[in-house]
Amino acid sequence: MYFNVVMLLVTFLSGYLTIKWIPITHPFVLSDFFISLVVNPIKFFAASLAFFIGIICAGSQIRMIIHTAKRTWKKDFHLKLLFFFKIVGLLVVFFLLFQLGWEHTLVFFSLSMVYGIISVKQ
């Protein structure tokens, strides 16, 4: 259980750092976006690293949710409770990040969903 909480905290922290370190201005101009990334290469590298760490953590959480859903059919109350807390925790992280930056959060969790679903083993 502590491992899940740590993974959710790392996911939130990585998403938060990605939102703060990769600026998206309104109206969005692609050339300005690329220029801001090229002008600050260390900030871009740190943001990219945080982005990928967050995707891996959120994807592994999604993979664990899928595995827990498979085992929940056995009608074990402990597994149902664990399944509920995993989903609620991930939704809370998504909601908080969505409030900070919706563009970043949609990309972040879309890629996490793809990674989590692809990494599920039979």
GROMACS .gro file of N, CA and C in nm:
model
  366
    1MET      N    1   0.082  -0.120   0.000
    1MET     CA    2   0.000   0.000   0.000
    1MET      C    3   0.086   0.125   0.000
    2TYR      N    4   0.197   0.121   0.077
    2TYR     CA    5   0.285   0.237   0.079
    2TYR      C    6   0.350   0.259  -0.057
    3PHE      N    7   0.378   0.151  -0.126
    3PHE     CA    8   0.436   0.161  -0.259
    3PHE      C    9   0.342   0.236  -0.354
    4ASN      N   10   0.213   0.208  -0.345
    4ASN     CA   11   0.114   0.276  -0.429
    4ASN      C   12   0.109   0.425  -0.398
    5VAL      N   13   0.115   0.461  -0.272
    5VAL     CA   14   0.112   0.602  -0.232
    5VAL      C   15   0.236   0.674  -0.283
    6VAL      N   16   0.352   0.609  -0.272
    6VAL     CA   17   0.476   0.669  -0.322
    6VAL      C   18   0.470   0.687  -0.473
    7MET      N   19   0.417   0.587  -0.542
    7MET     CA   20   0.405   0.598  -0.688
    7MET      C   21   0.311   0.711  -0.728
    8LEU      N   22   0.201   0.728  -0.654
    8LEU     CA   23   0.109   0.838  -0.684
    8LEU      C   24   0.175   0.974  -0.656
    9LEU      N   25   0.253   0.982  -0.549
    9LEU     CA   26   0.323   1.107  -0.520
    9LEU      C   27   0.428   1.139  -0.626
   10VAL      N   28   0.500   1.039  -0.672
   10VAL     CA   29   0.599   1.060  -0.778
   10VAL      C   30   0.529   1.101  -0.907
   11THR      N   31   0.415   1.039  -0.937
   11THR     CA   32   0.339   1.077  -1.056
   11THR      C   33   0.294   1.222  -1.048
   12PHE      N   34   0.241   1.261  -0.932
   12PHE     CA   35   0.197   1.400  -0.917
   12PHE      C   36   0.313   1.497  -0.927
   13LEU      N   37   0.423   1.467  -0.860
   13LEU     CA   38   0.539   1.556  -0.863
   13LEU      C   39   0.596   1.568  -1.004
   14SER      N   40   0.604   1.458  -1.075
   14SER     CA   41   0.655   1.461  -1.212
   14SER      C   42   0.562   1.540  -1.304
   15GLY      N   43   0.433   1.520  -1.289
   15GLY     CA   44   0.337   1.597  -1.369
   15GLY      C   45   0.342   1.745  -1.336
   16TYR      N   46   0.355   1.777  -1.208
   16TYR     CA   47   0.363   1.917  -1.167
   16TYR      C   48   0.489   1.984  -1.224
   17LEU      N   49   0.602   1.915  -1.216
   17LEU     CA   50   0.725   1.972  -1.270
   17LEU      C   51   0.718   1.988  -1.421
   18THR      N   52   0.655   1.894  -1.488
   18THR     CA   53   0.637   1.906  -1.633
   18THR      C   54   0.553   2.027  -1.667
   19ILE      N   55   0.446   2.048  -1.593
   19ILE     CA   56   0.358   2.162  -1.618
   19ILE      C   57   0.431   2.293  -1.594
   20LYS      N   58   0.511   2.300  -1.489
   20LYS     CA   59   0.581   2.424  -1.456
   20LYS      C   60   0.700   2.450  -1.547
   21TRP      N   61   0.768   2.348  -1.595
   21TRP     CA   62   0.891   2.367  -1.671
   21TRP      C   63   0.871   2.374  -1.822
   22ILE      N   64   0.760   2.327  -1.874
   22ILE     CA   65   0.732   2.337  -2.017
   22ILE      C   66   0.619   2.438  -2.035
   23PRO      N   67   0.653   2.558  -2.081
   23PRO     CA   68   0.550   2.662  -2.093
   23PRO      C   69   0.467   2.646  -2.220
   24ILE      N   70   0.338   2.665  -2.205
   24ILE     CA   71   0.247   2.671  -2.319
   24ILE      C   72   0.174   2.804  -2.309
   25THR      N   73   0.198   2.890  -2.405
   25THR     CA   74   0.136   3.022  -2.405
   25THR      C   75   0.005   3.017  -2.484
   26HIS      N   76  -0.081   3.110  -2.454
   26HIS     CA   77  -0.209   3.121  -2.526
   26HIS      C   78  -0.213   3.254  -2.597
   27PRO      N   79  -0.233   3.266  -2.720
   27PRO     CA   80  -0.255   3.161  -2.820
   27PRO      C   81  -0.127   3.084  -2.847
   28PHE      N   82  -0.143   2.957  -2.876
   28PHE     CA   83  -0.028   2.868  -2.895
   28PHE      C   84   0.035   2.893  -3.032
   29VAL      N   85   0.165   2.921  -3.030
   29VAL     CA   86   0.243   2.937  -3.153
   29VAL      C   87   0.355   2.834  -3.146
   30LEU      N   88   0.358   2.744  -3.243
   30LEU     CA   89   0.453   2.633  -3.241
   30LEU      C   90   0.597   2.681  -3.243
   31SER      N   91   0.626   2.783  -3.323
   31SER     CA   92   0.764   2.832  -3.331
   31SER      C   93   0.810   2.890  -3.197
   32ASP      N   94   0.723   2.963  -3.128
   32ASP     CA   95   0.759   3.016  -2.996
   32ASP      C   96   0.783   2.903  -2.895
   33PHE      N   97   0.705   2.798  -2.906
   33PHE     CA   98   0.720   2.683  -2.818
   33PHE      C   99   0.857   2.618  -2.838
   34PHE      N  100   0.894   2.594  -2.965
   34PHE     CA  101   1.024   2.532  -2.993
   34PHE      C  102   1.140   2.623  -2.956
   35ILE      N  103   1.125   2.752  -2.977
   35ILE     CA  104   1.232   2.847  -2.942
   35ILE      C  105   1.254   2.848  -2.791
   36SER      N  106   1.146   2.845  -2.713
   36SER     CA  107   1.161   2.842  -2.568
   36SER      C  108   1.229   2.715  -2.520
   37LEU      N  109   1.207   2.604  -2.591
   37LEU     CA  110   1.274   2.478  -2.554
   37LEU      C  111   1.421   2.479  -2.592
   38VAL      N  112   1.454   2.541  -2.706
   38VAL     CA  113   1.593   2.545  -2.752
   38VAL      C  114   1.675   2.644  -2.670
   39VAL      N  115   1.614   2.754  -2.629
   39VAL     CA  116   1.685   2.855  -2.552
   39VAL      C  117   1.722   2.804  -2.413
   40ASN      N  118   1.639   2.720  -2.354
   40ASN     CA  119   1.663   2.664  -2.220
   40ASN      C  120   1.679   2.513  -2.229
   41PRO      N  121   1.794   2.463  -2.277
   41PRO     CA  122   1.807   2.318  -2.297
   41PRO      C  123   1.812   2.238  -2.167
   42ILE      N  124   1.869   2.294  -2.060
   42ILE     CA  125   1.875   2.220  -1.934
   42ILE      C  126   1.735   2.206  -1.874
   43LYS      N  127   1.659   2.314  -1.881
   43LYS     CA  128   1.521   2.310  -1.832
   43LYS      C  129   1.437   2.211  -1.914
   44PHE      N  130   1.460   2.210  -2.045
   44PHE     CA  131   1.389   2.117  -2.132
   44PHE      C  132   1.426   1.973  -2.100
   45PHE      N  133   1.556   1.947  -2.078
   45PHE     CA  134   1.599   1.811  -2.044
   45PHE      C  135   1.540   1.766  -1.912
   46ALA      N  136   1.541   1.856  -1.812
   46ALA     CA  137   1.484   1.821  -1.681
   46ALA      C  138   1.334   1.796  -1.692
   47ALA      N  139   1.264   1.879  -1.770
   47ALA     CA  140   1.120   1.861  -1.788
   47ALA      C  141   1.090   1.730  -1.862
   48SER      N  142   1.172   1.698  -1.961
   48SER     CA  143   1.153   1.573  -2.035
   48SER      C  144   1.177   1.452  -1.946
   49LEU      N  145   1.278   1.460  -1.862
   49LEU     CA  146   1.306   1.352  -1.769
   49LEU      C  147   1.191   1.333  -1.669
   50ALA      N  148   1.141   1.444  -1.615
   50ALA     CA  149   1.026   1.437  -1.524
   50ALA      C  150   0.903   1.381  -1.595
   51PHE      N  151   0.883   1.421  -1.721
   51PHE     CA  152   0.770   1.374  -1.800
   51PHE      C  153   0.775   1.222  -1.818
   52PHE      N  154   0.891   1.170  -1.856
   52PHE     CA  155   0.903   1.025  -1.878
   52PHE      C  156   0.895   0.946  -1.749
   53ILE      N  157   0.951   0.997  -1.642
   53ILE     CA  158   0.939   0.930  -1.513
   53ILE      C  159   0.792   0.924  -1.470
   54GLY      N  160   0.720   1.035  -1.491
   54GLY     CA  161   0.579   1.037  -1.457
   54GLY      C  162   0.497   0.942  -1.541
   55ILE      N  163   0.529   0.934  -1.670
   55ILE     CA  164   0.456   0.841  -1.757
   55ILE      C  165   0.480   0.697  -1.714
   56ILE      N  166   0.603   0.665  -1.679
   56ILE     CA  167   0.633   0.528  -1.635
   56ILE      C  168   0.561   0.496  -1.504
   57CYS      N  169   0.560   0.591  -1.409
   57CYS     CA  170   0.493   0.567  -1.281
   57CYS      C  171   0.343   0.555  -1.298
   58ALA      N  172   0.283   0.647  -1.374
   58ALA     CA  173   0.138   0.641  -1.396
   58ALA      C  174   0.101   0.518  -1.477
   59GLY      N  175   0.182   0.482  -1.575
   59GLY     CA  176   0.156   0.362  -1.654
   59GLY      C  177   0.162   0.236  -1.570
   60SER      N  178   0.257   0.232  -1.477
   60SER     CA  179   0.264   0.114  -1.390
   60SER      C  180   0.146   0.109  -1.295
   61GLN      N  181   0.098   0.225  -1.252
   61GLN     CA  182  -0.024   0.228  -1.169
   61GLN      C  183  -0.144   0.177  -1.248
   62ILE      N  184  -0.155   0.217  -1.373
   62ILE     CA  185  -0.265   0.170  -1.458
   62ILE      C  186  -0.254   0.020  -1.481
   63ARG      N  187  -0.132  -0.029  -1.502
   63ARG     CA  188  -0.110  -0.173  -1.519
   63ARG      C  189  -0.152  -0.248  -1.393
   64MET      N  190  -0.116  -0.194  -1.275
   64MET     CA  191  -0.155  -0.260  -1.150
   64MET      C  192  -0.306  -0.256  -1.130
   65ILE      N  193  -0.371  -0.149  -1.175
   65ILE     CA  194  -0.517  -0.142  -1.165
   65ILE      C  195  -0.581  -0.250  -1.252
   66ILE      N  196  -0.526  -0.270  -1.371
   66ILE     CA  197  -0.580  -0.374  -1.460
   66ILE      C  198  -0.560  -0.512  -1.399
   67HIS      N  199  -0.442  -0.538  -1.342
   67HIS     CA  200  -0.418  -0.668  -1.278
   67HIS      C  201  -0.510  -0.687  -1.157
   68THR      N  202  -0.530  -0.581  -1.079
   68THR     CA  203  -0.618  -0.590  -0.963
   68THR      C  204  -0.762  -0.613  -1.008
   69ALA      N  205  -0.803  -0.553  -1.119
   69ALA     CA  206  -0.939  -0.574  -1.170
   69ALA      C  207  -0.959  -0.720  -1.212
   70LYS      N  208  -0.854  -0.780  -1.268
   70LYS     CA  209  -0.865  -0.922  -1.306
   70LYS      C  210  -0.883  -1.010  -1.182
   71ARG      N  211  -0.808  -0.977  -1.074
   71ARG     CA  212  -0.815  -1.058  -0.952
   71ARG      C  213  -0.939  -1.027  -0.869
   72THR      N  214  -1.000  -0.911  -0.890
   72THR     CA  215  -1.116  -0.871  -0.811
   72THR      C  216  -1.237  -0.960  -0.839
   73TRP      N  217  -1.239  -1.024  -0.954
   73TRP     CA  218  -1.352  -1.110  -0.986
   73TRP      C  219  -1.365  -1.226  -0.890
   74LYS      N  220  -1.261  -1.251  -0.812
   74LYS     CA  221  -1.266  -1.360  -0.714
   74LYS      C  222  -1.348  -1.323  -0.590
   75LYS      N  223  -1.396  -1.201  -0.585
   75LYS     CA  224  -1.483  -1.152  -0.478
   75LYS      C  225  -1.412  -1.142  -0.343
   76ASP      N  226  -1.285  -1.105  -0.345
   76ASP     CA  227  -1.210  -1.083  -0.222
   76ASP      C  228  -1.227  -0.936  -0.182
   77PHE      N  229  -1.275  -0.911  -0.061
   77PHE     CA  230  -1.306  -0.775  -0.016
   77PHE      C  231  -1.180  -0.689  -0.010
   78HIS      N  232  -1.069  -0.746   0.035
   78HIS     CA  233  -0.944  -0.670   0.045
   78HIS      C  234  -0.900  -0.621  -0.094
   79LEU      N  235  -0.912  -0.706  -0.195
   79LEU     CA  236  -0.873  -0.666  -0.329
   79LEU      C  237  -0.967  -0.560  -0.385
   80LYS      N  238  -1.096  -0.569  -0.353
   80LYS     CA  239  -1.190  -0.467  -0.399
   80LYS      C  240  -1.158  -0.332  -0.336
   81LEU      N  241  -1.123  -0.332  -0.210
   81LEU     CA  242  -1.086  -0.208  -0.141
   81LEU      C  243  -0.957  -0.150  -0.199
   82LEU      N  244  -0.859  -0.234  -0.224
   82LEU     CA  245  -0.734  -0.190  -0.284
   82LEU      C  246  -0.758  -0.136  -0.425
   83PHE      N  247  -0.842  -0.202  -0.501
   83PHE     CA  248  -0.878  -0.158  -0.635
   83PHE      C  249  -0.944  -0.020  -0.630
   84PHE      N  250  -1.034  -0.001  -0.537
   84PHE     CA  251  -1.104   0.127  -0.522
   84PHE      C  252  -1.005   0.239  -0.488
   85PHE      N  253  -0.913   0.214  -0.395
   85PHE     CA  254  -0.818   0.317  -0.355
   85PHE      C  255  -0.719   0.350  -0.466
   86LYS      N  256  -0.680   0.252  -0.546
   86LYS     CA  257  -0.590   0.278  -0.659
   86LYS      C  258  -0.658   0.369  -0.762
   87ILE      N  259  -0.782   0.339  -0.792
   87ILE     CA  260  -0.854   0.420  -0.891
   87ILE      C  261  -0.879   0.561  -0.838
   88VAL      N  262  -0.922   0.573  -0.715
   88VAL     CA  263  -0.948   0.705  -0.657
   88VAL      C  264  -0.820   0.787  -0.648
   89GLY      N  265  -0.710   0.723  -0.609
   89GLY     CA  266  -0.582   0.794  -0.601
   89GLY      C  267  -0.538   0.847  -0.735
   90LEU      N  268  -0.548   0.766  -0.839
   90LEU     CA  269  -0.509   0.810  -0.973
   90LEU      C  270  -0.602   0.919  -1.024
   91LEU      N  271  -0.731   0.909  -0.994
   91LEU     CA  272  -0.824   1.015  -1.035
   91LEU      C  273  -0.798   1.146  -0.962
   92VAL      N  274  -0.760   1.140  -0.835
   92VAL     CA  275  -0.727   1.261  -0.760
   92VAL      C  276  -0.604   1.328  -0.820
   93VAL      N  277  -0.501   1.249  -0.852
   93VAL     CA  278  -0.381   1.306  -0.915
   93VAL      C  279  -0.416   1.367  -1.049
   94PHE      N  280  -0.498   1.298  -1.129
   94PHE     CA  281  -0.540   1.352  -1.258
   94PHE      C  282  -0.616   1.483  -1.240
   95PHE      N  283  -0.708   1.488  -1.145
   95PHE     CA  284  -0.788   1.609  -1.124
   95PHE      C  285  -0.700   1.726  -1.080
   96LEU      N  286  -0.607   1.702  -0.989
   96LEU     CA  287  -0.519   1.810  -0.942
   96LEU      C  288  -0.430   1.862  -1.053
   97LEU      N  289  -0.374   1.771  -1.133
   97LEU     CA  290  -0.291   1.816  -1.244
   97LEU      C  291  -0.374   1.884  -1.352
   98PHE      N  292  -0.497   1.840  -1.371
   98PHE     CA  293  -0.585   1.903  -1.469
   98PHE      C  294  -0.615   2.047  -1.430
   99GLN      N  295  -0.624   2.075  -1.302
   99GLN     CA  296  -0.647   2.212  -1.255
   99GLN      C  297  -0.525   2.300  -1.281
  100LEU      N  298  -0.405   2.242  -1.279
  100LEU     CA  299  -0.283   2.319  -1.300
  100LEU      C  300  -0.256   2.347  -1.447
  101GLY      N  301  -0.279   2.250  -1.533
  101GLY     CA  302  -0.255   2.267  -1.675
  101GLY      C  303  -0.322   2.155  -1.752
  102TRP      N  304  -0.430   2.185  -1.819
  102TRP     CA  305  -0.508   2.079  -1.881
  102TRP      C  306  -0.441   2.022  -2.006
  103GLU      N  307  -0.364   2.104  -2.081
  103GLU     CA  308  -0.300   2.052  -2.202
  103GLU      C  309  -0.194   1.948  -2.166
  104HIS      N  310  -0.110   1.985  -2.069
  104HIS     CA  311  -0.005   1.893  -2.026
  104HIS      C  312  -0.064   1.765  -1.968
  105THR      N  313  -0.169   1.780  -1.889
  105THR     CA  314  -0.229   1.665  -1.822
  105THR      C  315  -0.292   1.568  -1.921
  106LEU      N  316  -0.356   1.620  -2.025
  106LEU     CA  317  -0.416   1.531  -2.124
  106LEU      C  318  -0.309   1.451  -2.198
  107VAL      N  319  -0.199   1.516  -2.235
  107VAL     CA  320  -0.090   1.444  -2.301
  107VAL      C  321  -0.027   1.344  -2.204
  108PHE      N  322  -0.005   1.388  -2.082
  108PHE     CA  323   0.059   1.306  -1.979
  108PHE      C  324  -0.020   1.178  -1.953
  109PHE      N  325  -0.149   1.190  -1.929
  109PHE     CA  326  -0.228   1.072  -1.895
  109PHE      C  327  -0.268   0.991  -2.018
  110SER      N  328  -0.274   1.053  -2.134
  110SER     CA  329  -0.300   0.975  -2.256
  110SER      C  330  -0.183   0.880  -2.284
  111LEU      N  331  -0.061   0.933  -2.276
  111LEU     CA  332   0.055   0.848  -2.298
  111LEU      C  333   0.070   0.745  -2.186
  112SER      N  334   0.032   0.781  -2.064
  112SER     CA  335   0.038   0.686  -1.954
  112SER      C  336  -0.062   0.572  -1.974
  113MET      N  337  -0.180   0.604  -2.024
  113MET     CA  338  -0.279   0.500  -2.051
  113MET      C  339  -0.228   0.404  -2.159
  114VAL      N  340  -0.170   0.459  -2.265
  114VAL     CA  341  -0.117   0.375  -2.372
  114VAL      C  342  -0.006   0.286  -2.318
  115TYR      N  343   0.086   0.343  -2.241
  115TYR     CA  344   0.196   0.264  -2.184
  115TYR      C  345   0.143   0.158  -2.087
  116GLY      N  346   0.047   0.195  -2.003
  116GLY     CA  347  -0.008   0.099  -1.907
  116GLY      C  348  -0.080  -0.015  -1.973
  117ILE      N  349  -0.155   0.013  -2.079
  117ILE     CA  350  -0.230  -0.091  -2.147
  117ILE      C  351  -0.136  -0.181  -2.228
  118ILE      N  352  -0.034  -0.121  -2.289
  118ILE     CA  353   0.060  -0.201  -2.368
  118ILE      C  354   0.142  -0.294  -2.278
  119SER      N  355   0.174  -0.248  -2.158
  119SER     CA  356   0.263  -0.327  -2.072
  119SER      C  357   0.192  -0.436  -1.992
  120VAL      N  358   0.063  -0.451  -2.008
  120VAL     CA  359  -0.010  -0.558  -1.940
  120VAL      C  360   0.026  -0.691  -2.002
  121LYS      N  361   0.063  -0.785  -1.917
  121LYS     CA  362   0.099  -0.918  -1.964
  121LYS      C  363  -0.018  -1.013  -1.939
  122GLN      N  364  -0.032  -1.109  -2.027
  122GLN     CA  365  -0.141  -1.206  -2.016
  122GLN      C  366  -0.115  -1.290  -1.900
   0.00000   0.00000   0.00000
